[in-house]
Structures are given as C-alpha cells and as structure tokens.
CSV table of C-alpha atoms in Angstrom, one decimal:
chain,number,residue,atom,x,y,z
A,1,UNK,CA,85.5,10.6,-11.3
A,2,UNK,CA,88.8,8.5,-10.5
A,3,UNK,CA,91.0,5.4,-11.2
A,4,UNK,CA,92.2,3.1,-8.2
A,5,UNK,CA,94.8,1.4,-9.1
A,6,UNK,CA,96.1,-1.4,-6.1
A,7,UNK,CA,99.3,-2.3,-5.2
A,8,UNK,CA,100.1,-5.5,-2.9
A,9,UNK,CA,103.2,-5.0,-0.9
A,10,UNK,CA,104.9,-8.1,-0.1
A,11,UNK,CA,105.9,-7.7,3.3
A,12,UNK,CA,103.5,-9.5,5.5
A,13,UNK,CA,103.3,-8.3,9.5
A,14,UNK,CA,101.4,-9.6,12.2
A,15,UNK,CA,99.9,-12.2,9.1
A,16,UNK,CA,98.4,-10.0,7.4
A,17,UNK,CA,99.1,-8.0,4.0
A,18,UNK,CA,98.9,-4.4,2.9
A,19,UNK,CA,97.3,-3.5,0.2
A,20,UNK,CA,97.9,0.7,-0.8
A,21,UNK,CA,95.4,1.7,-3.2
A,22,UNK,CA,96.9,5.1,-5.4
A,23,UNK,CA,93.8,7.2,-7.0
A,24,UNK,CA,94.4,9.1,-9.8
A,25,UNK,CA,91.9,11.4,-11.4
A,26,UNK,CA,91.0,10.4,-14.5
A,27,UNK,CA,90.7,13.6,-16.6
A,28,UNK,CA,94.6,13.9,-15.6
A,29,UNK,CA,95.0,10.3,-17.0
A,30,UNK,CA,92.5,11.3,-20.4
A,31,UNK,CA,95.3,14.3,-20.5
A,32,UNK,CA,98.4,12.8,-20.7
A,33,UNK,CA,97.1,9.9,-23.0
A,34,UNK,CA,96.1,12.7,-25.6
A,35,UNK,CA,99.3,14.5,-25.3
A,36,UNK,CA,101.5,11.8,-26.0
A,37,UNK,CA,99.6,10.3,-28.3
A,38,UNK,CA,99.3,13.4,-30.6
A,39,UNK,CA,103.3,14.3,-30.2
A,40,UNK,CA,104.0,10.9,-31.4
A,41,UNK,CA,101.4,11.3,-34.3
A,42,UNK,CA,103.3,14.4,-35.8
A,43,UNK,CA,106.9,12.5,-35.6
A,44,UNK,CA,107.9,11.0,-38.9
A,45,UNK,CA,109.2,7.4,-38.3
A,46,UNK,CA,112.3,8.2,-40.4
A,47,UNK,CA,113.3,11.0,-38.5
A,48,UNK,CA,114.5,9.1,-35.6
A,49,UNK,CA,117.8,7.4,-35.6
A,50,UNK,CA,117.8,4.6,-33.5
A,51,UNK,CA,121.9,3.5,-32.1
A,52,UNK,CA,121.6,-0.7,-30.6
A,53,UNK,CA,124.0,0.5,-28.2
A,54,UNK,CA,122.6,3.3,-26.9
A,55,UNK,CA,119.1,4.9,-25.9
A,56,UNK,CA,119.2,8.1,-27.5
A,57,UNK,CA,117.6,9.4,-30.2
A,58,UNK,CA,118.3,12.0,-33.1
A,59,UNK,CA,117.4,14.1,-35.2
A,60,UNK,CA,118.4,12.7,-39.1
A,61,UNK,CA,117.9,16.2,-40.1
A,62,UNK,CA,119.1,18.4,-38.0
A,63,UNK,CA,118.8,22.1,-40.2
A,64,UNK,CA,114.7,21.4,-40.4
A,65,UNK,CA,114.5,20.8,-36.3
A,66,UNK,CA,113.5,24.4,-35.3
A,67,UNK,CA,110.7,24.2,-37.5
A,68,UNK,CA,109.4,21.2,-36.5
A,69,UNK,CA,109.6,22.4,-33.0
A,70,UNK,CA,107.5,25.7,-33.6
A,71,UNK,CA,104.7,23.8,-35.2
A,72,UNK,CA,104.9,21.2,-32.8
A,73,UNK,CA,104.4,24.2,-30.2
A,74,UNK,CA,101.8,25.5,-31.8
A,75,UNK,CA,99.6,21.8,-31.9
A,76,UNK,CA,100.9,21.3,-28.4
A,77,UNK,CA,99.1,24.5,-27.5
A,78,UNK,CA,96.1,24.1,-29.8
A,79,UNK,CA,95.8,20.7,-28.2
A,80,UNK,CA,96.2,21.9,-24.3
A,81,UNK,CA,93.2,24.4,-25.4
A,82,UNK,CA,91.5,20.9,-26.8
A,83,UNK,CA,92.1,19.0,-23.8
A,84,UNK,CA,90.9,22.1,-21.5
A,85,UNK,CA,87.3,22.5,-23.6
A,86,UNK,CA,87.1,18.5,-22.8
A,87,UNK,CA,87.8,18.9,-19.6
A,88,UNK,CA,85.4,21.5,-19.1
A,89,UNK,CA,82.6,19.1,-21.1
A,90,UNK,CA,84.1,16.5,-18.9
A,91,UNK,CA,83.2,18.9,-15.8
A,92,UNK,CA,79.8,19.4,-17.0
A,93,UNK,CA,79.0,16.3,-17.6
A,94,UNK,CA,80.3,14.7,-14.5
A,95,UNK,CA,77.8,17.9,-12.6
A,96,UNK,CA,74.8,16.8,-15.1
A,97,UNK,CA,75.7,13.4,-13.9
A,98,UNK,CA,75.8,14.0,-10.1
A,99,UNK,CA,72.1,16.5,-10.8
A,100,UNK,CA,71.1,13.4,-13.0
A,101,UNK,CA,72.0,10.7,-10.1
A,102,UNK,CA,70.3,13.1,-7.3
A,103,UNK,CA,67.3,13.7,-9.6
A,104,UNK,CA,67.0,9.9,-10.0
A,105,UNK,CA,67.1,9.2,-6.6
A,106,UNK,CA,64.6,12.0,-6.3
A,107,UNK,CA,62.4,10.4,-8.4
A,108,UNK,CA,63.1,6.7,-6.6
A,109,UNK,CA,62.0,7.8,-3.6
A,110,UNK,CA,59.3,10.2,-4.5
A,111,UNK,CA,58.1,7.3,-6.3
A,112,UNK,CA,58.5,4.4,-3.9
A,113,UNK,CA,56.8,6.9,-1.7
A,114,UNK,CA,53.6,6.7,-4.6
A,115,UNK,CA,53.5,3.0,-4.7
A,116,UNK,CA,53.6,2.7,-1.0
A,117,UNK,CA,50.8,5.6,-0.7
A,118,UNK,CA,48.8,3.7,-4.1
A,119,UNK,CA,49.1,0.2,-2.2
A,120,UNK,CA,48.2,1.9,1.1
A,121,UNK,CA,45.2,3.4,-0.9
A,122,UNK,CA,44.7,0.3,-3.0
A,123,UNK,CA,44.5,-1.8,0.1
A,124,UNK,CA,42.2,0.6,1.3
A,125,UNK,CA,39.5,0.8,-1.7
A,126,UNK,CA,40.1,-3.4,-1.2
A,127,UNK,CA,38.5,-3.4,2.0
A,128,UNK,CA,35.6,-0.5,1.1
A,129,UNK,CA,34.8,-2.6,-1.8
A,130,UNK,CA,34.6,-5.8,-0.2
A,131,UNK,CA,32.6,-3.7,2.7
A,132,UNK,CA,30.2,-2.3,-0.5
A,133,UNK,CA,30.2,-6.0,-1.7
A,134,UNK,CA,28.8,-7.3,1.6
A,135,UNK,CA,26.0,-4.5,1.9
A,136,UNK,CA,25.4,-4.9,-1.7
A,137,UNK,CA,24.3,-8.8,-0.9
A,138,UNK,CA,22.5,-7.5,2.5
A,139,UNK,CA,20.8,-4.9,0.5
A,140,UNK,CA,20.0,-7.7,-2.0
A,141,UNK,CA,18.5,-10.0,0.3
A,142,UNK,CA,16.1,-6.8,2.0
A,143,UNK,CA,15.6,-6.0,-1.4
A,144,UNK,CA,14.2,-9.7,-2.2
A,145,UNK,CA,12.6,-9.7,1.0
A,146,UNK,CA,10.5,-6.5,0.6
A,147,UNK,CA,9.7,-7.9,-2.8
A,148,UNK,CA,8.1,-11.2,-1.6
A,149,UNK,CA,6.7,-8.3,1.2
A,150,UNK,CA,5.5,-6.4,-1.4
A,151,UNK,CA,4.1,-9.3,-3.6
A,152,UNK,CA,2.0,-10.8,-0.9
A,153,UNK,CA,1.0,-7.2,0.2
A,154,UNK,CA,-0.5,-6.8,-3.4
A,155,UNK,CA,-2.6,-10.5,-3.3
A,156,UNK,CA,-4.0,-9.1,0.0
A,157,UNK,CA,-4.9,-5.7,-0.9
A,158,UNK,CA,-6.2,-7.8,-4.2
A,159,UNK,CA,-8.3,-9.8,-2.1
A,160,UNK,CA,-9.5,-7.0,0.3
A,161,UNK,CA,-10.4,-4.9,-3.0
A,162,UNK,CA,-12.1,-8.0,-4.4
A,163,UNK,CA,-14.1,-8.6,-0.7
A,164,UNK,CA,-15.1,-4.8,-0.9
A,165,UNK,CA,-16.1,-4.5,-4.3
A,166,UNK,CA,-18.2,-7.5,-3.4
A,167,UNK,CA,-19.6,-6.0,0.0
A,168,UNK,CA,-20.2,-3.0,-1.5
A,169,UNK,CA,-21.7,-4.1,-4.9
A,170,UNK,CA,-25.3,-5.0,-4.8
A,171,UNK,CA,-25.9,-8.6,-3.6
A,172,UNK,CA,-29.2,-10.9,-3.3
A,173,UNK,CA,-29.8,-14.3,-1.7
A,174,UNK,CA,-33.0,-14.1,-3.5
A,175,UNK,CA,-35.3,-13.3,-0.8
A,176,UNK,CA,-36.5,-10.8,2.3
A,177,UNK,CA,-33.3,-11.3,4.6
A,178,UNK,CA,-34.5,-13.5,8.0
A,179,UNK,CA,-31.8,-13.4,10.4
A,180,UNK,CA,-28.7,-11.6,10.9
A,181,UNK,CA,-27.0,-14.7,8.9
A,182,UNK,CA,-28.7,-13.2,6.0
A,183,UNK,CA,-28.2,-9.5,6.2
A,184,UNK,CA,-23.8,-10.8,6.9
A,185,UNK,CA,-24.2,-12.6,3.4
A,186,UNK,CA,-25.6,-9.9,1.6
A,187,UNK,CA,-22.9,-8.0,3.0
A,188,UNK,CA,-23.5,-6.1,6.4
A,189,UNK,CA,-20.5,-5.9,8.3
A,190,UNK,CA,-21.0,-3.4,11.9
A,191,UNK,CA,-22.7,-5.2,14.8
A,192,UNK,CA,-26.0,-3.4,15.3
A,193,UNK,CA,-29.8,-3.4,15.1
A,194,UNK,CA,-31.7,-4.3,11.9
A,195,UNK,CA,-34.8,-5.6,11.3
A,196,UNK,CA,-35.3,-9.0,9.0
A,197,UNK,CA,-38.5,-10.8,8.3
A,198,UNK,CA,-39.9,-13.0,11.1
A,199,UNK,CA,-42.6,-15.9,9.8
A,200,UNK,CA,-45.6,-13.4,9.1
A,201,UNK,CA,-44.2,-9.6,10.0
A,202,UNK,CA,-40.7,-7.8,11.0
A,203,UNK,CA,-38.8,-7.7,13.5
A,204,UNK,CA,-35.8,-6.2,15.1
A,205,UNK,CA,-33.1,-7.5,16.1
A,206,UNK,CA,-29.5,-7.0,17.5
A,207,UNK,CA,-26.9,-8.9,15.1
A,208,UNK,CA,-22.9,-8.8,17.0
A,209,UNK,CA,-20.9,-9.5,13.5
A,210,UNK,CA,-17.8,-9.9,15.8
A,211,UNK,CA,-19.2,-13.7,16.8
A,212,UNK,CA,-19.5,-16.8,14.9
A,213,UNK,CA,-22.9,-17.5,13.4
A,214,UNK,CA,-22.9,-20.7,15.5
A,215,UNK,CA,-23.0,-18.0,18.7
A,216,UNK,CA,-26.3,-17.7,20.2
A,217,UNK,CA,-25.0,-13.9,21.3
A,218,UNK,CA,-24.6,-13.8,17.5
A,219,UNK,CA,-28.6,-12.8,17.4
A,220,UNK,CA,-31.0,-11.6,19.8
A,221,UNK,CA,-34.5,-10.7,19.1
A,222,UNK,CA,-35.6,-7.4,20.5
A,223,UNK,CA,-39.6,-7.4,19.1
A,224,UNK,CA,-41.7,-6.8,16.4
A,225,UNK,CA,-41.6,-3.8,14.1
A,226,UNK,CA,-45.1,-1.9,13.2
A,227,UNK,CA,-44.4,-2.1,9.3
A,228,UNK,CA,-46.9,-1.7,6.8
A,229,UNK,CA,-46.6,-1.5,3.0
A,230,UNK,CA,-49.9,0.4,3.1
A,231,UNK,CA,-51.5,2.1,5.8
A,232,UNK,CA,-55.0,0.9,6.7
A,233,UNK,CA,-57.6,2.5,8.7
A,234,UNK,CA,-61.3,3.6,8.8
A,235,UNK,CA,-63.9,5.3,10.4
A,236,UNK,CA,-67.4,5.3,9.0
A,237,UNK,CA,-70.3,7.1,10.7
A,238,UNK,CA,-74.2,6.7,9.6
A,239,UNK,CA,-76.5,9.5,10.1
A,240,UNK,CA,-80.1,7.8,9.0
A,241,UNK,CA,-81.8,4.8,10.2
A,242,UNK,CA,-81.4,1.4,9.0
A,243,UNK,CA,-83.7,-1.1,9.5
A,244,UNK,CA,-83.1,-3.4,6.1
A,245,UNK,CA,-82.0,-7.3,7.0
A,246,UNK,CA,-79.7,-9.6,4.8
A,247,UNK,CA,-77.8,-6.9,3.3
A,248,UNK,CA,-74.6,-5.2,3.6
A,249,UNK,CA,-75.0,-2.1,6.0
A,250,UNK,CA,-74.1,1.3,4.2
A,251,UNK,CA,-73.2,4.4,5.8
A,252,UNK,CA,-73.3,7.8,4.8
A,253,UNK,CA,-69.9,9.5,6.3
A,254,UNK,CA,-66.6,8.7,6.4
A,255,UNK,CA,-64.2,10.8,8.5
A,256,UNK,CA,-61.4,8.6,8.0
A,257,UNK,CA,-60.6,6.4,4.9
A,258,UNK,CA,-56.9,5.7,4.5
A,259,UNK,CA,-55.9,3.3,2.2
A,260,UNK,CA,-59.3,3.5,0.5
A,261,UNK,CA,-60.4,-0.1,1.8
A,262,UNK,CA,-63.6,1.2,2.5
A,263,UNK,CA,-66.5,1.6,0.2
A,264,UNK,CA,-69.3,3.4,2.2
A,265,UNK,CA,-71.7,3.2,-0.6
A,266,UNK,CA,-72.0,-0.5,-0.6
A,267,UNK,CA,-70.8,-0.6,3.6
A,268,UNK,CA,-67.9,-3.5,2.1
A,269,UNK,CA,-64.1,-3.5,3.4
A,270,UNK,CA,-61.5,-4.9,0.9
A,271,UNK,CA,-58.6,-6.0,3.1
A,272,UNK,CA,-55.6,-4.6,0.7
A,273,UNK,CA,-53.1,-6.5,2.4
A,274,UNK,CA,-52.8,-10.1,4.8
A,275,UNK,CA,-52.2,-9.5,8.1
A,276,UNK,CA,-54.3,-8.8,11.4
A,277,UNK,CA,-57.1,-6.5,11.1
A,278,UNK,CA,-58.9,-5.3,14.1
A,279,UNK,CA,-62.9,-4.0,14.2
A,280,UNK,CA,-65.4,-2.2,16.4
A,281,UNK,CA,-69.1,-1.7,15.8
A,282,UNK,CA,-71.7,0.3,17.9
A,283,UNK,CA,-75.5,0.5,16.8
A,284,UNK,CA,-78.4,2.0,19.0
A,285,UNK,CA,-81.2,-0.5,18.6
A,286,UNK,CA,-85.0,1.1,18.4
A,287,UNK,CA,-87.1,-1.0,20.0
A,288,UNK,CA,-90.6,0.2,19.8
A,289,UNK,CA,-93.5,-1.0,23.5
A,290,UNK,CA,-95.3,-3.6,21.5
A,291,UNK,CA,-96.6,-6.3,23.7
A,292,UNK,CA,-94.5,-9.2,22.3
A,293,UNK,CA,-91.1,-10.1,22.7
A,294,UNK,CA,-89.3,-7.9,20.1
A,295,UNK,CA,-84.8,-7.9,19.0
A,296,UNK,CA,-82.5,-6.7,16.7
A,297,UNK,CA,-79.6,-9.2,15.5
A,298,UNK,CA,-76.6,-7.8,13.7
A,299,UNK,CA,-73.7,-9.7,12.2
A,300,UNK,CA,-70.5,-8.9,10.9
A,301,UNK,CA,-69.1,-11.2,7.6
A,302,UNK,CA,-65.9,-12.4,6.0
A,303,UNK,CA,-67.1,-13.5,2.5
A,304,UNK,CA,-70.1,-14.3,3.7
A,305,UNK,CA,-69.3,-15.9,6.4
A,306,UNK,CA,-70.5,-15.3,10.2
A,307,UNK,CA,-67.8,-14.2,12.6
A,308,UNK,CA,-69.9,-12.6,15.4
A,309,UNK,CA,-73.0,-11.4,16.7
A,310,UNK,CA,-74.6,-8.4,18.2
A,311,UNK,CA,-77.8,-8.7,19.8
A,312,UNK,CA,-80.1,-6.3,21.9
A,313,UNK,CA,-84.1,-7.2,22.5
A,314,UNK,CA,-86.9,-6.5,25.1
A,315,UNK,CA,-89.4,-8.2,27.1
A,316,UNK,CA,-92.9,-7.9,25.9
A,317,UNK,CA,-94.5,-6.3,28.9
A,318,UNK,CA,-92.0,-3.6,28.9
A,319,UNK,CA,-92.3,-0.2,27.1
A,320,UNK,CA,-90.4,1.8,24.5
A,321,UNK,CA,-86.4,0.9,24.6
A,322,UNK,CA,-83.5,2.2,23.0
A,323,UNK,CA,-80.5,-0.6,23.2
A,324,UNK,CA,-76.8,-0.3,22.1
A,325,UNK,CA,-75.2,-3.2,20.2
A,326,UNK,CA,-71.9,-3.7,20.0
A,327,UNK,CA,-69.2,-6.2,17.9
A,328,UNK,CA,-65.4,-5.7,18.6
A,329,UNK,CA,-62.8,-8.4,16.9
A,330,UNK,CA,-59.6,-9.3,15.7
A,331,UNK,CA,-59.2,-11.3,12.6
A,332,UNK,CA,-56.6,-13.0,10.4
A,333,UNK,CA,-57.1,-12.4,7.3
A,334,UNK,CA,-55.8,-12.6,3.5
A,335,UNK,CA,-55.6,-10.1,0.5
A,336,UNK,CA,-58.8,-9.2,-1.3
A,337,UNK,CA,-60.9,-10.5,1.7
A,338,UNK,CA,-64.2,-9.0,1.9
A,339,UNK,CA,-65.6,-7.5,5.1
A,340,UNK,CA,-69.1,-6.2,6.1
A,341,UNK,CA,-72.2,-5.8,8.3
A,342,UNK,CA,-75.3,-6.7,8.5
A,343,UNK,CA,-78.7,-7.3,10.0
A,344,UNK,CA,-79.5,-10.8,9.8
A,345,UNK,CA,-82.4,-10.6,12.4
A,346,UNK,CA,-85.1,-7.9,13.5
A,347,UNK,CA,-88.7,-8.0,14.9
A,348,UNK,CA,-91.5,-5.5,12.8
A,349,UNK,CA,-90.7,-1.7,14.0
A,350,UNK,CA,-87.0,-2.8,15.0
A,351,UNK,CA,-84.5,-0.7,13.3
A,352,UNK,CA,-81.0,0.8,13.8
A,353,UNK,CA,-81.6,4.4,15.0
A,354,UNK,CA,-79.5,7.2,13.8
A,355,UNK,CA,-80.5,10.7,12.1
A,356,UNK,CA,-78.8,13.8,11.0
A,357,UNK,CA,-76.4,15.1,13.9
A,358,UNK,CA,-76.8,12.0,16.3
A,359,UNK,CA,-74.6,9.4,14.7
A,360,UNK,CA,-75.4,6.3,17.0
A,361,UNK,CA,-74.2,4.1,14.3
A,362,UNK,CA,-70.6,4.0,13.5
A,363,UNK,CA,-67.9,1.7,12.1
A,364,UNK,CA,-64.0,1.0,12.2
A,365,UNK,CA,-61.1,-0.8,11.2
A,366,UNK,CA,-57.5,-1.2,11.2
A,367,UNK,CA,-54.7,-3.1,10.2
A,368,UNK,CA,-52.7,-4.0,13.2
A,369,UNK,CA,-50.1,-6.4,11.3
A,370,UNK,CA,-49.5,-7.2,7.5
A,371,UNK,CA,-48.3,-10.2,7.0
A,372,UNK,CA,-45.2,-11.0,5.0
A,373,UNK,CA,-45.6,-14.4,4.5
C-alpha cells in the first residue's frame, strides 16, 4: 500500500500545468513516524538548552550523556526489531488482504454467475409452470367433460338396465297375446315368427320389430296353427246287430279313444273342448225280401237335436238286400256338447247288421280346431 502525495508546479507550457505525483510507501512513512516519535519520548524537556540566537541544542548535563546514549541505543534497536515484527504483520496483512480481495471477487463472480443461472432457471420453472397451469385448466375442462360424459353414460345405462329388467321380468297385458303389437309389449324384441291368438284358434305369424307398428310389413299372417289343449279322437267299431230305434247307438269296441270323449257303453260323445269337430258313420243295413216297401233311417244328434240323416230301403218286389248307410259332417260346436247316433226309423226285420269279426258298423271323430274364443 502507498501514499501519493501531489505537487503543482507553477510553470504553465503550451496552457497547460504539471502536476508530479511522488509515492511513498507507507510502512516507510509508519517507520520513521515511530522512530522519532519514541527518541523524542525518552528526551527530558530540561535537558535541552535552547540559545534565541542560535539553533543548536545541548546537553545541560553533559557527564550523564554517554549513558543516555547507550540506553537510547538499546530502545532504538528494541524499537527497529518492533517496527520490523509490524512490518512483517503489516506484510501479512496487506497478502491476507490481496487473498481476501481476490477471494471476494471470487465469490462476486461465482455468485453473480448463481443469480444469473437461478434467474435463468427461475425464468425457466416460470414458463413450465405457467405451461402446467394451462394443461392443468385443459385437463380440468376434459376432466368436467368426461364427468357430464360419464354422468349421462350412467342415466342411460340406468335406463337400459331399467328397460331390461322390465323386458326380461315377467309381463302381462292380461290376456292371450293377438298380434305382434301384443307379444312387443309384453316384451319380445327379434323380428321373427310367433304364433298369437286369431278370433277362434292360433295362428302364425311373422312380426319385423325393426318397423313401426303403424307398418303393414310390421305383421304378416302366415296361417293357422293345429293347436289343441287336448287331443281328440275316436274310433268305435260294433261287432253285433242293432236294430233298436230312438236310442243312442252303443258299440262294443273301441280301437281308438284319446281324450276319453267317448263313452262306448252308452254310444255318447262329450265334446271336451269348443272348436270344429268332424264325423263319419258307416252301417250295413239288413233288409230282409218281404213284399212291401221296407228302410232303415239313422240319425246323428247334438243334444238332441237332428243334424243329418242316413237312409237305405228297398222296393217291395225285390228280394233280400244288404244296404250301406253313411253320415259324414263337420260341426261347430261348444264344451260339454253331447253327441250321438241313432235309429229314428226302421221297417219290422230292418236292423243294423254286424257280428263277431265283420264289423260293418263303425264310428269316428275328431277335433279339427279348438276354439280359443
């Protein structure tokens, strides 16, 4: 470290001044300070004598001046030693100053090197979280959107779970289905064939669930179906003559019998269900060569009522004759109806010829179509 200490000359050339700066360390400065401060320290004021007229000093006691020089050599020494420890301190400290200085600059720099990298970085973060901030809100916004997706999603499948419970649960609009309007209410869904009830019977027919209802292609009949609730059908075979008028014809076999509607014993059919019943009768008339005009009249009844005739006869001049009758008919009728045969008509000898083995005399019936009704 130094001391500049400026002089201004004066002399001015060319207008301008000089100005001579001397530097002067300052540990030699620190130095001589010391030293003459600490001679002067050791002087006694009295032992100077001081002449107005003339600038020298001395010595007032001149016998104790070699002493005072030997101990003033001796402080002067032990005070050069002093000054050269401070210098050395001074040294140090001027070297921990310059490491201090370079260290702090160091430091400045490593540091404004930090901030910039921190600012660089904070800048940096800045922009990522506004980035974040902006797919946070997008995210938000899907988030709220797949919500009100998902809400909705869950009132349809709702619904759909409520329509399938319902077309899968048992359902009833309180009556035999009739058209394919009927089966979709109580729940049929795939286009197909079904069969629903017609006005008497069943039928079958094509329903396209795709179309409206108002759609004529909606429904389209295809024909009746041959359903029963219980299967009718007889077949009832005498094997002795008959020749008894007004009364219900018996017979003596029955080869078929389903649905027990029959009663052989007293020849009377119970019809077990409405609908269409069909029959067929076939007798062998006997009629014996008497010389009048001889017949054989048979009859079938519906609770006693007349619904056709068979009839076989002979002139009078002919001879012996064997004649088949025959009844074949369709009827309507309802539950519980009673149906049977008889002979309501027969001349003296006249009978209906059968025996053991022939079987000329048979009777059947069938249901063709119950009704529903």
């Amino acid at each position: 470290m130094t001391v500049s200490y400026t002089f201004i000359n004066s002399t001015r050339k060319s207008g301008t001044s000089r100005t001579k700066r001397i530097k002067m360390p300052i540990s030699f400065l620190v130095v001589v300070l010391g030293f003459a401060h600490f001679a002067c320290s050791q002087l006694p004021a009295a032992a100077w004598n001081y002449h107005p007229y003339h600038y020298s000093y001395s010595l007032v006691h001149p016998q104790d001046m070699g002493e005072t020089r030997l101990d003033t050599s001796q402080r002067m020494e032990q005070t050069a030693i002093a000054l050269q420890t401070m210098q050395k301190e001074l040294n140090v400290l001027a070297e921990t100053s310059q490491h201090l200085a370079k260290t702090m600059v160091t430091v400045w720099i490593l540091t404004t090197a930090k901030l910039d990298e921190a600012a660089r970085r904070s800048a940096e973060i800045s922009q990522q979280l506004a980035e974040t901030n902006d797919v946070t809100l997008n995210l938000r916004k899907a988030l709220n959107e797949t919500k009100k997706d998902l809400t909705a999603m869950k009132t349809k499948v709702e619904d759909l779970t409520t329509e399938l419970r319902a077309s899968s649960s048992s359902a009833s609009i309180g009556k035999m289905p009739n058209s394919c309007s009927d089966l979709q209410l109580i729940g049929h869904k795939i286009s197909g064939l079904y069969s629903v009830m017609g006005n008497k019977s069943v039928e079958n027919v094509y329903c396209d669930f795709t179309k409206e209802s108002k759609d004529e292609d909606f429904q389209k009949f295809i024909g009746y179906s041959d359903v029963k609730s219980v299967p009718t059908y007889f077949y009832v075979q005498k094997n002795a003559s008959f020749s008894a008028a007004n009364v219900p014809i018996p017979f003596e076999m029955a080869k078929v019998n389903i649905g027990d509607a029959m009663d052989i014993t007293t020849g009377i059919f119970t019809t077990p269900r409405s609908g269409s019943y069909y029959f067929s009768f076939v007798g062998l008339a006997e009629l014996p060569s008497f010389p009048d005009y001889v017949y054989l009249e048979v009859r079938l009844y519906v609770n006693g009522d007349k619904m056709g005739t068979g009839y076989a006869s002979k002139a009078s001049e002919s001879g012996y004759k064997l004649s088949q009758i025959a009844l074949q008919m369709t009827l309507n009728l309802q539950k519980e109806d009673k149906v049977w045969l008889q002979i309501t008509g027969l001349s003296a000898g006249v009978s209906l010829r059968d025996a053991n083995g022939e079987h000329h005399t048979h009777f059947s019936g069938l249901l063709l179509q119950e009704d529903f009704s």
